[in-house]
Amino acid sequence: MSFKVPRGTQDILPEQTPKWQKVESILRDLSRVYRYKEIRTPMFEQTELFQRGVGDTTDIVQKEMYTFEDRGGRSLTLRPEGTASAVRAYVEHKMFGAPDQPVKLSYIGPMFRYERQQAGRYRQFVQYGVEVIGSADPAIDAEVISLAMDVYHSVGLKNLQLHINSLGDKETRDAHRTALINHFQPSIGEFCSDCQNRLEKNPLRILDCKVDHAHPLMESAPKLTDYLTEESSKYFEKVKEYLDVLGIEYVVDPNLVRGLDYYNHTAFEIMSTASGFGAITTLCGGGRYNGLVQDIGGPEVPGIGFALSIERLLLALEAEGIELEVNDSLDIYVVAIGDEAKKKSVELLSSFRAKGISADMDYVDRKMKAQMKSADRLGAKYVIVIGDSELEEAAVNIKQMESGNQEKIQFVELVNYLLEHK
Ligand code: ATP
Ligand code: MG
């Protein structure tokens, strides 16, 4: 019997983890400078949380959730996204009562969706996201967007496009909803069964359909932007003004509606325009969700956030041919010849590591030549070879691999030497 990783999941192998760690550290740094404190919630929640929070008519809830019953008969679901959990925690821990508002949260961790496997689409993937709860200031919308853009700039991506739209307020949505129903109703028979269900429940979602996206009625459908109330328009204008202040370029995309039910006002996506990225170009999606907190049992407070996956960020880097500078270097490799030398090596290794100097040696009894090769393959910056004469002199030639230069250094001076030169 042979085992494989489950479909849609992947092992991240030791050669790849430094890249992941680099991205994660960039994300943590950005969260810190923007002051979005990290929150860690469980990887599963009551199923109903997502039905409410993500929305019954979404693809996520209808087709993509990993739902199971635990031994106590409760229906639980592996989290498909992070917002519902963050908002649940916000309400449960009464963060609305904290003296400093708004509450700015960030999270990073695996999400689970039963998706058709393809490039950039996994069944387990890692999302980084932020949520700001308790402010309806258009400046915070711009801040959230700017943080998302900063993520991509910080890893060196250039071919990016920011799409923004306004989904308006309740009045906007209601007027648009009626217009959509009138538009699609006469020909709804030509649409997929999902869209037929959406017509009454949430016709806006028809515009986001992946099956019928080419139907001519899509193009001619009434645009949300034509139904914006004066207040919504003003809000949208303000968001754009702040983006201008920040020097962030954007494309207003009236067809951008986003998959989740709870969005209103600002919606945005960041796409990669790199050639060779493939069919899936969306790197990040987010928007405002005034009303969600209340739906989840909290007070009436507004919120906004985004989520992006590290998988797609790494794909975008690949498409642009960018190699992240990662730190997995080996400072010194110690080659030992003989039992006494090996004891000395073990001791030296320990003293190097205690000072943060990365060090390694042979543990499979290889001959000296093979050990040297190993040091080379591992990219060691320095190599020392300890044999009888070195033990006698309590000193060793330390070789800098790149230049080939050697210097004789006392054992007791090695740590200092490396700290100065590594
Ligand atoms: P899509 O239209 O690509 O299915 P979505 O609307 O489902 O995206 P969101 O739920 O908003 O996406 O998630 C935000 C981001 O998370 C996406 O922009 C994408 O970068 C990433 N993402 C979503 N689903 C996956 C997945 N299955 N595998 C990898 N990354 C994903
Ligand atoms: Mg999706």
CSV table of C-alpha atoms and ligand atoms in Angstrom, one decimal:
chain,number,residue,atom,x,y,z
A,1,MET,CA,0.0,0.0,0.0
A,2,SER,CA,1.3,3.4,-0.8
A,3,PHE,CA,0.1,6.8,0.4
A,4,LYS,CA,-0.2,10.1,-1.2
A,5,VAL,CA,-1.1,13.6,0.0
A,6,PRO,CA,-4.9,14.1,-0.3
A,7,ARG,CA,-6.0,15.6,-3.6
A,8,GLY,CA,-5.8,19.4,-3.6
A,9,THR,CA,-3.3,19.6,-0.8
A,10,GLN,CA,0.5,19.8,-1.0
A,11,ASP,CA,3.6,19.1,1.1
A,12,ILE,CA,5.8,22.1,1.4
A,13,LEU,CA,9.2,20.5,1.4
A,14,PRO,CA,12.3,21.7,3.2
A,15,GLU,CA,13.7,23.4,0.1
A,16,GLN,CA,10.5,25.4,-0.2
A,17,THR,CA,9.8,26.4,3.4
A,18,PRO,CA,12.4,29.2,3.5
A,19,LYS,CA,10.4,31.0,0.8
A,20,TRP,CA,7.2,30.5,2.9
A,21,GLN,CA,8.9,31.7,6.0
A,22,LYS,CA,10.2,34.8,4.2
A,23,VAL,CA,6.7,35.7,3.0
A,24,GLU,CA,5.2,35.0,6.5
A,25,SER,CA,7.8,37.3,8.1
A,26,ILE,CA,7.0,40.1,5.6
A,27,LEU,CA,3.3,39.7,6.5
A,28,ARG,CA,4.0,39.8,10.2
A,29,ASP,CA,6.2,42.9,9.8
A,30,LEU,CA,3.6,44.7,7.7
A,31,SER,CA,0.8,43.8,10.3
A,32,ARG,CA,3.0,45.3,12.9
A,33,VAL,CA,3.8,48.5,11.2
A,34,TYR,CA,0.1,49.0,10.2
A,35,ARG,CA,-0.9,47.9,13.7
A,36,TYR,CA,-3.1,44.9,12.9
A,37,LYS,CA,-2.8,42.6,15.9
A,38,GLU,CA,-2.8,38.9,15.1
A,39,ILE,CA,-5.7,36.8,16.2
A,40,ARG,CA,-5.7,33.0,16.2
A,41,THR,CA,-9.0,31.2,16.1
A,42,PRO,CA,-9.7,27.5,15.9
A,43,MET,CA,-9.5,25.7,12.5
A,44,PHE,CA,-13.1,24.5,12.9
A,45,GLU,CA,-16.3,26.2,13.9
A,46,GLN,CA,-19.9,25.5,14.3
A,47,THR,CA,-21.2,25.0,10.7
A,48,GLU,CA,-23.9,27.6,11.2
A,49,LEU,CA,-21.4,30.3,11.7
A,50,PHE,CA,-20.3,30.0,8.1
A,51,GLN,CA,-23.9,29.6,6.8
A,52,ARG,CA,-24.7,32.9,8.5
A,53,GLY,CA,-21.4,34.7,8.1
A,54,VAL,CA,-20.4,33.6,4.5
A,55,GLY,CA,-24.0,33.3,3.3
A,56,ASP,CA,-26.2,30.4,2.3
A,57,THR,CA,-26.2,31.3,-1.4
A,58,THR,CA,-22.4,31.3,-1.9
A,59,ASP,CA,-20.4,28.6,-3.6
A,60,ILE,CA,-18.4,28.3,-0.5
A,61,VAL,CA,-21.4,27.3,1.7
A,62,GLN,CA,-23.2,25.4,-1.0
A,63,LYS,CA,-20.4,23.3,-2.5
A,64,GLU,CA,-17.0,23.8,-0.8
A,65,MET,CA,-17.3,23.2,2.9
A,66,TYR,CA,-15.7,20.3,4.8
A,67,THR,CA,-18.5,19.7,7.2
A,68,PHE,CA,-18.5,16.8,9.7
A,69,GLU,CA,-20.3,15.6,12.7
A,70,ASP,CA,-18.2,15.2,15.8
A,71,ARG,CA,-18.7,12.4,18.3
A,72,GLY,CA,-21.0,14.6,20.3
A,73,GLY,CA,-23.3,15.0,17.3
A,74,ARG,CA,-22.4,18.6,16.6
A,75,SER,CA,-22.1,19.8,13.1
A,76,LEU,CA,-18.6,21.4,12.6
A,77,THR,CA,-16.9,22.8,9.6
A,78,LEU,CA,-13.2,23.3,8.8
A,79,ARG,CA,-13.0,27.0,8.2
A,80,PRO,CA,-13.2,28.0,4.6
A,81,GLU,CA,-12.2,31.6,5.3
A,82,GLY,CA,-11.2,33.8,8.2
A,83,THR,CA,-13.7,36.6,8.5
A,84,ALA,CA,-16.5,34.8,10.1
A,85,SER,CA,-14.2,33.4,12.8
A,86,ALA,CA,-12.6,36.8,13.5
A,87,VAL,CA,-16.0,38.4,13.8
A,88,ARG,CA,-17.3,35.6,16.0
A,89,ALA,CA,-14.3,36.1,18.3
A,90,TYR,CA,-14.8,39.9,18.2
A,91,VAL,CA,-18.4,39.5,19.4
A,92,GLU,CA,-17.7,36.7,21.8
A,93,HIS,CA,-14.9,38.6,23.5
A,94,LYS,CA,-16.8,41.9,23.4
A,95,MET,CA,-14.0,43.7,21.6
A,96,PHE,CA,-16.5,46.5,20.8
A,97,GLY,CA,-16.1,47.5,24.4
A,98,ALA,CA,-12.3,48.0,24.1
A,99,PRO,CA,-11.2,51.6,24.7
A,100,ASP,CA,-9.3,51.8,21.4
A,101,GLN,CA,-11.4,51.6,18.3
A,102,PRO,CA,-11.6,50.4,15.6
A,103,VAL,CA,-10.3,46.9,16.3
A,104,LYS,CA,-7.7,46.0,13.8
A,105,LEU,CA,-7.0,42.3,13.5
A,106,SER,CA,-4.8,40.1,11.2
A,107,TYR,CA,-4.7,36.4,10.8
A,108,ILE,CA,-2.7,33.8,8.9
A,109,GLY,CA,-3.4,30.1,8.6
A,110,PRO,CA,-4.8,27.3,6.6
A,111,MET,CA,-8.3,27.4,5.1
A,112,PHE,CA,-10.2,24.5,3.6
A,113,ARG,CA,-12.4,24.4,0.6
A,114,TYR,CA,-13.6,21.4,-1.4
A,115,GLU,CA,-12.6,22.9,-4.8
A,116,ARG,CA,-11.8,21.4,-8.2
A,117,GLN,CA,-8.0,21.1,-8.1
A,118,GLN,CA,-6.2,23.4,-10.6
A,119,ALA,CA,-3.2,25.7,-10.5
A,120,GLY,CA,-3.7,28.3,-7.8
A,121,ARG,CA,-6.7,26.5,-6.3
A,122,TYR,CA,-6.1,24.1,-3.5
A,123,ARG,CA,-8.3,22.3,-1.0
A,124,GLN,CA,-6.0,23.5,1.8
A,125,PHE,CA,-4.4,26.8,1.4
A,126,VAL,CA,-2.9,29.5,3.6
A,127,GLN,CA,-4.6,32.8,3.8
A,128,TYR,CA,-3.4,36.0,5.3
A,129,GLY,CA,-6.1,38.5,6.0
A,130,VAL,CA,-7.1,41.5,8.0
A,131,GLU,CA,-10.3,42.9,9.5
A,132,VAL,CA,-11.0,46.3,10.8
A,133,ILE,CA,-14.2,46.4,12.9
A,134,GLY,CA,-15.7,49.6,14.3
A,135,SER,CA,-15.0,52.2,11.7
A,136,ALA,CA,-16.9,53.5,8.6
A,137,ASP,CA,-14.3,56.0,7.7
A,138,PRO,CA,-13.4,55.8,4.0
A,139,ALA,CA,-9.8,56.5,5.1
A,140,ILE,CA,-9.7,53.0,6.7
A,141,ASP,CA,-10.9,51.5,3.4
A,142,ALA,CA,-7.9,53.1,1.8
A,143,GLU,CA,-5.6,51.9,4.6
A,144,VAL,CA,-6.7,48.3,4.2
A,145,ILE,CA,-6.2,48.4,0.4
A,146,SER,CA,-2.9,50.0,0.9
A,147,LEU,CA,-1.8,47.3,3.3
A,148,ALA,CA,-2.8,44.7,0.7
A,149,MET,CA,-0.9,46.4,-2.1
A,150,ASP,CA,2.1,46.8,0.2
A,151,VAL,CA,2.2,43.0,0.7
A,152,TYR,CA,2.8,42.5,-3.0
A,153,HIS,CA,5.2,45.5,-3.4
A,154,SER,CA,7.2,44.1,-0.4
A,155,VAL,CA,7.9,40.8,-2.2
A,156,GLY,CA,8.8,42.7,-5.3
A,157,LEU,CA,5.8,42.1,-7.6
A,158,LYS,CA,5.3,44.8,-10.3
A,159,ASN,CA,2.6,43.5,-12.6
A,160,LEU,CA,-0.4,44.3,-10.5
A,161,GLN,CA,-3.8,45.9,-11.0
A,162,LEU,CA,-6.1,47.0,-8.3
A,163,HIS,CA,-9.8,46.8,-9.2
A,164,ILE,CA,-12.3,48.6,-7.0
A,165,ASN,CA,-16.1,49.0,-7.0
A,166,SER,CA,-18.8,50.2,-4.7
A,167,LEU,CA,-21.6,47.8,-3.9
A,168,GLY,CA,-23.5,50.6,-2.3
A,169,ASP,CA,-25.8,50.6,0.8
A,170,LYS,CA,-29.0,48.7,1.5
A,171,GLU,CA,-31.1,51.1,-0.5
A,172,THR,CA,-28.7,50.7,-3.5
A,173,ARG,CA,-28.7,47.0,-3.2
A,174,ASP,CA,-32.5,46.8,-3.0
A,175,ALA,CA,-33.1,49.0,-6.1
A,176,HIS,CA,-30.4,47.1,-8.0
A,177,ARG,CA,-31.9,43.8,-6.9
A,178,THR,CA,-35.3,44.6,-8.3
A,179,ALA,CA,-33.7,45.8,-11.6
A,180,LEU,CA,-31.7,42.5,-11.8
A,181,ILE,CA,-34.7,40.4,-11.2
A,182,ASN,CA,-36.6,42.2,-14.0
A,183,HIS,CA,-33.6,41.8,-16.3
A,184,PHE,CA,-32.9,38.1,-15.8
A,185,GLN,CA,-36.4,36.8,-15.0
A,186,PRO,CA,-37.7,36.4,-18.6
A,187,SER,CA,-34.7,34.4,-19.7
A,188,ILE,CA,-33.7,32.7,-16.5
A,189,GLY,CA,-34.4,29.3,-18.1
A,190,GLU,CA,-31.2,29.8,-20.1
A,191,PHE,CA,-29.1,29.9,-17.0
A,192,CYS,CA,-27.6,27.2,-14.8
A,193,SER,CA,-29.6,25.8,-11.9
A,194,ASP,CA,-27.5,27.8,-9.4
A,195,CYS,CA,-28.4,31.0,-11.1
A,196,GLN,CA,-32.1,30.0,-11.1
A,197,ASN,CA,-31.9,29.6,-7.4
A,198,ARG,CA,-30.0,32.9,-7.0
A,199,LEU,CA,-32.6,34.9,-8.9
A,200,GLU,CA,-34.9,35.2,-5.8
A,201,LYS,CA,-32.4,34.7,-3.1
A,202,ASN,CA,-29.5,36.9,-4.2
A,203,PRO,CA,-29.6,37.9,-7.8
A,204,LEU,CA,-26.3,39.9,-7.4
A,205,ARG,CA,-24.5,36.6,-7.3
A,206,ILE,CA,-25.7,35.7,-10.8
A,207,LEU,CA,-23.1,38.3,-12.0
A,208,ASP,CA,-20.4,36.3,-10.3
A,209,CYS,CA,-21.4,33.0,-11.9
A,210,LYS,CA,-18.5,31.0,-13.3
A,211,VAL,CA,-20.8,28.9,-15.6
A,212,ASP,CA,-22.8,31.6,-17.3
A,213,HIS,CA,-20.3,34.4,-17.3
A,214,ALA,CA,-20.4,34.6,-21.1
A,215,HIS,CA,-24.2,34.9,-21.4
A,216,PRO,CA,-25.1,38.1,-23.3
A,217,LEU,CA,-27.5,39.2,-20.6
A,218,MET,CA,-24.5,39.4,-18.2
A,219,GLU,CA,-22.9,42.3,-20.2
A,220,SER,CA,-26.2,44.2,-20.5
A,221,ALA,CA,-27.2,43.6,-16.8
A,222,PRO,CA,-28.1,46.7,-14.8
A,223,LYS,CA,-24.9,48.0,-13.1
A,224,LEU,CA,-24.8,48.6,-9.4
A,225,THR,CA,-23.0,51.8,-9.9
A,226,ASP,CA,-26.0,53.2,-11.6
A,227,TYR,CA,-28.0,52.7,-8.4
A,228,LEU,CA,-25.7,54.2,-5.9
A,229,THR,CA,-27.4,56.5,-3.5
A,230,GLU,CA,-25.9,59.9,-3.0
A,231,GLU,CA,-24.4,58.9,0.2
A,232,SER,CA,-22.8,55.7,-1.2
A,233,SER,CA,-21.4,57.7,-4.2
A,234,LYS,CA,-19.9,60.2,-1.8
A,235,TYR,CA,-18.4,57.4,0.3
A,236,PHE,CA,-16.9,55.8,-2.9
A,237,GLU,CA,-15.5,59.2,-4.0
A,238,LYS,CA,-13.8,59.6,-0.6
A,239,VAL,CA,-12.2,56.2,-0.8
A,240,LYS,CA,-10.9,57.1,-4.2
A,241,GLU,CA,-9.6,60.4,-3.0
A,242,TYR,CA,-7.6,58.7,-0.2
A,243,LEU,CA,-6.2,56.2,-2.7
A,244,ASP,CA,-5.0,59.1,-4.8
A,245,VAL,CA,-3.4,60.6,-1.7
A,246,LEU,CA,-1.6,57.3,-1.2
A,247,GLY,CA,-0.5,57.3,-4.8
A,248,ILE,CA,-2.3,54.0,-5.4
A,249,GLU,CA,-3.6,53.4,-8.9
A,250,TYR,CA,-6.9,51.6,-9.5
A,251,VAL,CA,-9.4,50.6,-12.1
A,252,VAL,CA,-13.1,51.1,-11.3
A,253,ASP,CA,-14.7,47.8,-12.3
A,254,PRO,CA,-18.5,47.9,-12.2
A,255,ASN,CA,-18.7,44.1,-12.6
A,256,LEU,CA,-16.7,43.4,-9.5
A,257,VAL,CA,-19.3,42.0,-7.1
A,258,ARG,CA,-17.2,39.5,-5.0
A,259,GLY,CA,-18.3,36.0,-4.0
A,260,LEU,CA,-19.4,36.6,-0.4
A,261,ASP,CA,-22.9,37.7,0.5
A,262,TYR,CA,-22.0,40.2,3.2
A,263,TYR,CA,-20.2,42.9,1.2
A,264,ASN,CA,-21.4,46.4,0.8
A,265,HIS,CA,-19.8,49.7,-0.2
A,266,THR,CA,-16.1,49.2,-1.1
A,267,ALA,CA,-15.2,46.0,-2.9
A,268,PHE,CA,-11.7,45.3,-4.3
A,269,GLU,CA,-9.5,42.8,-5.9
A,270,ILE,CA,-5.8,42.8,-6.7
A,271,MET,CA,-4.9,40.9,-9.9
A,272,SER,CA,-1.7,39.9,-11.4
A,273,THR,CA,-1.2,41.0,-14.9
A,274,ALA,CA,2.0,38.9,-15.4
A,275,SER,CA,1.9,37.0,-18.6
A,276,GLY,CA,2.1,33.3,-18.0
A,277,PHE,CA,0.2,33.5,-14.7
A,278,GLY,CA,-2.5,31.3,-16.1
A,279,ALA,CA,-6.3,31.6,-15.9
A,280,ILE,CA,-6.5,32.6,-12.2
A,281,THR,CA,-5.2,36.1,-11.8
A,282,THR,CA,-6.9,37.2,-8.6
A,283,LEU,CA,-4.4,37.5,-5.8
A,284,CYS,CA,-6.4,39.1,-3.2
A,285,GLY,CA,-10.0,40.1,-2.5
A,286,GLY,CA,-11.7,42.2,0.1
A,287,GLY,CA,-14.4,44.6,0.9
A,288,ARG,CA,-16.6,46.3,3.4
A,289,TYR,CA,-19.2,44.3,5.4
A,290,ASN,CA,-21.3,46.6,7.4
A,291,GLY,CA,-24.0,44.4,8.9
A,292,LEU,CA,-22.0,41.2,9.3
A,293,VAL,CA,-21.2,41.8,12.9
A,294,GLN,CA,-24.9,42.1,13.6
A,295,ASP,CA,-25.7,39.0,11.6
A,296,ILE,CA,-23.3,37.1,13.9
A,297,GLY,CA,-25.0,38.3,17.0
A,298,GLY,CA,-23.0,41.5,17.8
A,299,PRO,CA,-23.9,45.2,17.8
A,300,GLU,CA,-24.4,47.2,14.7
A,301,VAL,CA,-20.8,48.0,13.8
A,302,PRO,CA,-19.2,48.3,10.4
A,303,GLY,CA,-16.2,46.3,9.2
A,304,ILE,CA,-13.8,45.9,6.3
A,305,GLY,CA,-11.1,43.4,5.4
A,306,PHE,CA,-9.4,41.3,2.8
A,307,ALA,CA,-7.8,37.9,2.4
A,308,LEU,CA,-5.1,36.6,0.1
A,309,SER,CA,-3.4,33.3,-0.2
A,310,ILE,CA,0.3,32.7,0.0
A,311,GLU,CA,0.0,30.0,-2.7
A,312,ARG,CA,-1.2,32.6,-5.3
A,313,LEU,CA,1.4,35.1,-4.1
A,314,LEU,CA,4.1,32.6,-4.7
A,315,LEU,CA,2.7,31.7,-8.2
A,316,ALA,CA,2.7,35.4,-9.1
A,317,LEU,CA,6.4,35.6,-8.0
A,318,GLU,CA,7.1,32.7,-10.2
A,319,ALA,CA,5.3,34.3,-13.1
A,320,GLU,CA,7.4,37.4,-12.7
A,321,GLY,CA,10.6,35.4,-12.3
A,322,ILE,CA,11.3,36.8,-8.9
A,323,GLU,CA,13.4,34.9,-6.4
A,324,LEU,CA,12.9,35.9,-2.8
A,325,GLU,CA,16.1,36.4,-0.9
A,326,VAL,CA,15.9,33.8,1.8
A,327,ASN,CA,18.2,33.0,4.7
A,328,ASP,CA,18.9,29.3,5.1
A,329,SER,CA,22.7,29.7,5.0
A,330,LEU,CA,25.2,27.4,6.6
A,331,ASP,CA,27.9,29.4,8.3
A,332,ILE,CA,30.4,26.6,9.0
A,333,TYR,CA,30.8,22.9,8.3
A,334,VAL,CA,33.2,21.0,10.5
A,335,VAL,CA,35.1,18.0,9.0
A,336,ALA,CA,36.5,15.6,11.6
A,337,ILE,CA,39.1,12.9,11.1
A,338,GLY,CA,39.2,10.4,13.9
A,339,ASP,CA,37.4,9.8,17.2
A,340,GLU,CA,39.1,12.6,19.2
A,341,ALA,CA,38.6,15.1,16.4
A,342,LYS,CA,34.9,14.1,16.3
A,343,LYS,CA,34.6,14.9,20.0
A,344,LYS,CA,36.2,18.3,19.5
A,345,SER,CA,33.8,18.9,16.6
A,346,VAL,CA,30.7,18.1,18.7
A,347,GLU,CA,32.0,20.5,21.3
A,348,LEU,CA,32.8,23.3,18.8
A,349,LEU,CA,29.4,22.9,17.0
A,350,SER,CA,27.7,23.4,20.3
A,351,SER,CA,29.6,26.6,21.0
A,352,PHE,CA,28.9,28.0,17.5
A,353,ARG,CA,25.2,27.3,17.8
A,354,ALA,CA,25.0,28.9,21.2
A,355,LYS,CA,26.0,32.1,19.5
A,356,GLY,CA,23.6,31.8,16.6
A,357,ILE,CA,26.2,30.6,14.2
A,358,SER,CA,24.6,27.9,12.0
A,359,ALA,CA,26.9,24.9,11.9
A,360,ASP,CA,26.8,21.3,10.8
A,361,MET,CA,29.0,18.2,10.6
A,362,ASP,CA,29.0,14.6,9.3
A,363,TYR,CA,26.9,11.9,11.1
A,364,VAL,CA,27.2,9.1,8.6
A,365,ASP,CA,30.8,8.3,8.8
A,366,ARG,CA,31.8,9.7,5.4
A,367,LYS,CA,35.4,9.9,4.3
A,368,MET,CA,37.0,13.4,4.4
A,369,LYS,CA,36.6,14.0,0.7
A,370,ALA,CA,32.9,13.2,0.8
A,371,GLN,CA,32.5,15.5,3.8
A,372,MET,CA,34.2,18.3,1.9
A,373,LYS,CA,31.8,17.7,-1.0
A,374,SER,CA,28.9,17.8,1.4
A,375,ALA,CA,30.1,21.1,2.8
A,376,ASP,CA,30.2,22.5,-0.7
A,377,ARG,CA,26.7,21.2,-1.6
A,378,LEU,CA,25.3,22.7,1.6
A,379,GLY,CA,26.7,26.0,0.6
A,380,ALA,CA,28.8,26.4,3.8
A,381,LYS,CA,30.6,29.7,4.0
A,382,TYR,CA,33.5,28.3,6.1
A,383,VAL,CA,35.0,24.9,6.5
A,384,ILE,CA,37.4,23.6,9.1
A,385,VAL,CA,39.1,20.2,9.0
A,386,ILE,CA,40.1,18.8,12.4
A,387,GLY,CA,42.7,16.0,12.6
A,388,ASP,CA,45.5,15.0,15.0
A,389,SER,CA,47.8,18.0,14.3
A,390,GLU,CA,44.9,20.5,14.8
A,391,LEU,CA,44.1,18.9,18.1
A,392,GLU,CA,47.8,19.1,19.1
A,393,GLU,CA,48.0,22.8,18.2
A,394,ALA,CA,44.5,23.7,19.5
A,395,ALA,CA,44.2,25.6,16.2
A,396,VAL,CA,42.7,25.1,12.8
A,397,ASN,CA,42.9,26.5,9.3
A,398,ILE,CA,39.5,28.1,8.6
A,399,LYS,CA,38.7,28.2,4.9
A,400,GLN,CA,36.4,30.7,3.3
A,401,MET,CA,34.8,28.7,0.6
A,402,GLU,CA,34.0,31.4,-1.8
A,403,SER,CA,37.5,32.9,-2.0
A,404,GLY,CA,39.5,29.8,-1.0
A,405,ASN,CA,41.4,32.0,1.5
A,406,GLN,CA,42.6,30.3,4.7
A,407,GLU,CA,43.5,31.6,8.1
A,408,LYS,CA,44.9,29.9,11.1
A,409,ILE,CA,42.7,30.4,14.2
A,410,GLN,CA,42.9,29.1,17.7
A,411,PHE,CA,39.9,26.9,18.7
A,412,VAL,CA,39.0,29.4,21.5
A,413,GLU,CA,39.0,32.2,19.0
A,414,LEU,CA,36.7,30.5,16.4
A,415,VAL,CA,33.4,31.8,17.8
A,416,ASN,CA,34.6,35.4,17.8
A,417,TYR,CA,36.2,35.0,14.3
A,418,LEU,CA,32.9,33.7,12.9
A,419,LEU,CA,30.8,36.3,14.6
A,420,GLU,CA,33.0,39.0,13.0
A,421,HIS,CA,33.2,37.4,9.6
A,422,LYS,CA,30.0,35.4,8.9
B,1,ATP,P1,-11.9,32.8,-6.6
B,1,ATP,O1,-12.7,33.6,-7.4
B,1,ATP,O2,-10.5,32.7,-7.1
B,1,ATP,O3,-12.5,31.4,-6.2
B,1,ATP,P2,-12.7,33.6,-4.0
B,1,ATP,O4,-13.7,34.7,-4.3
B,1,ATP,O5,-13.2,32.3,-3.6
B,1,ATP,O6,-11.7,33.5,-5.2
B,1,ATP,P3,-11.9,34.7,-1.5
B,1,ATP,O7,-12.8,33.8,-0.7
B,1,ATP,O8,-12.2,36.1,-1.5
B,1,ATP,O9,-11.7,34.1,-3.0
B,1,ATP,O10,-10.4,34.5,-1.0
B,1,ATP,C1,-9.4,35.5,-1.1
B,1,ATP,C2,-8.2,35.1,-1.8
B,1,ATP,O11,-7.8,33.8,-1.3
B,1,ATP,C3,-8.3,34.9,-3.3
B,1,ATP,O12,-8.2,36.1,-3.9
B,1,ATP,C4,-7.2,33.9,-3.5
B,1,ATP,O13,-5.9,34.6,-3.6
B,1,ATP,C5,-7.2,33.0,-2.3
B,1,ATP,N1,-7.9,31.8,-2.6
B,1,ATP,C6,-9.2,31.5,-2.6
B,1,ATP,N2,-9.5,30.2,-2.8
B,1,ATP,C7,-8.2,29.6,-2.9
B,1,ATP,C8,-7.8,28.3,-3.2
B,1,ATP,N3,-8.7,27.3,-3.3
B,1,ATP,N4,-6.5,28.0,-3.2
B,1,ATP,C9,-5.6,29.0,-3.1
B,1,ATP,N5,-5.9,30.3,-2.9
B,1,ATP,C10,-7.2,30.6,-2.8
B,2,MG,MG,-13.6,30.5,-4.7
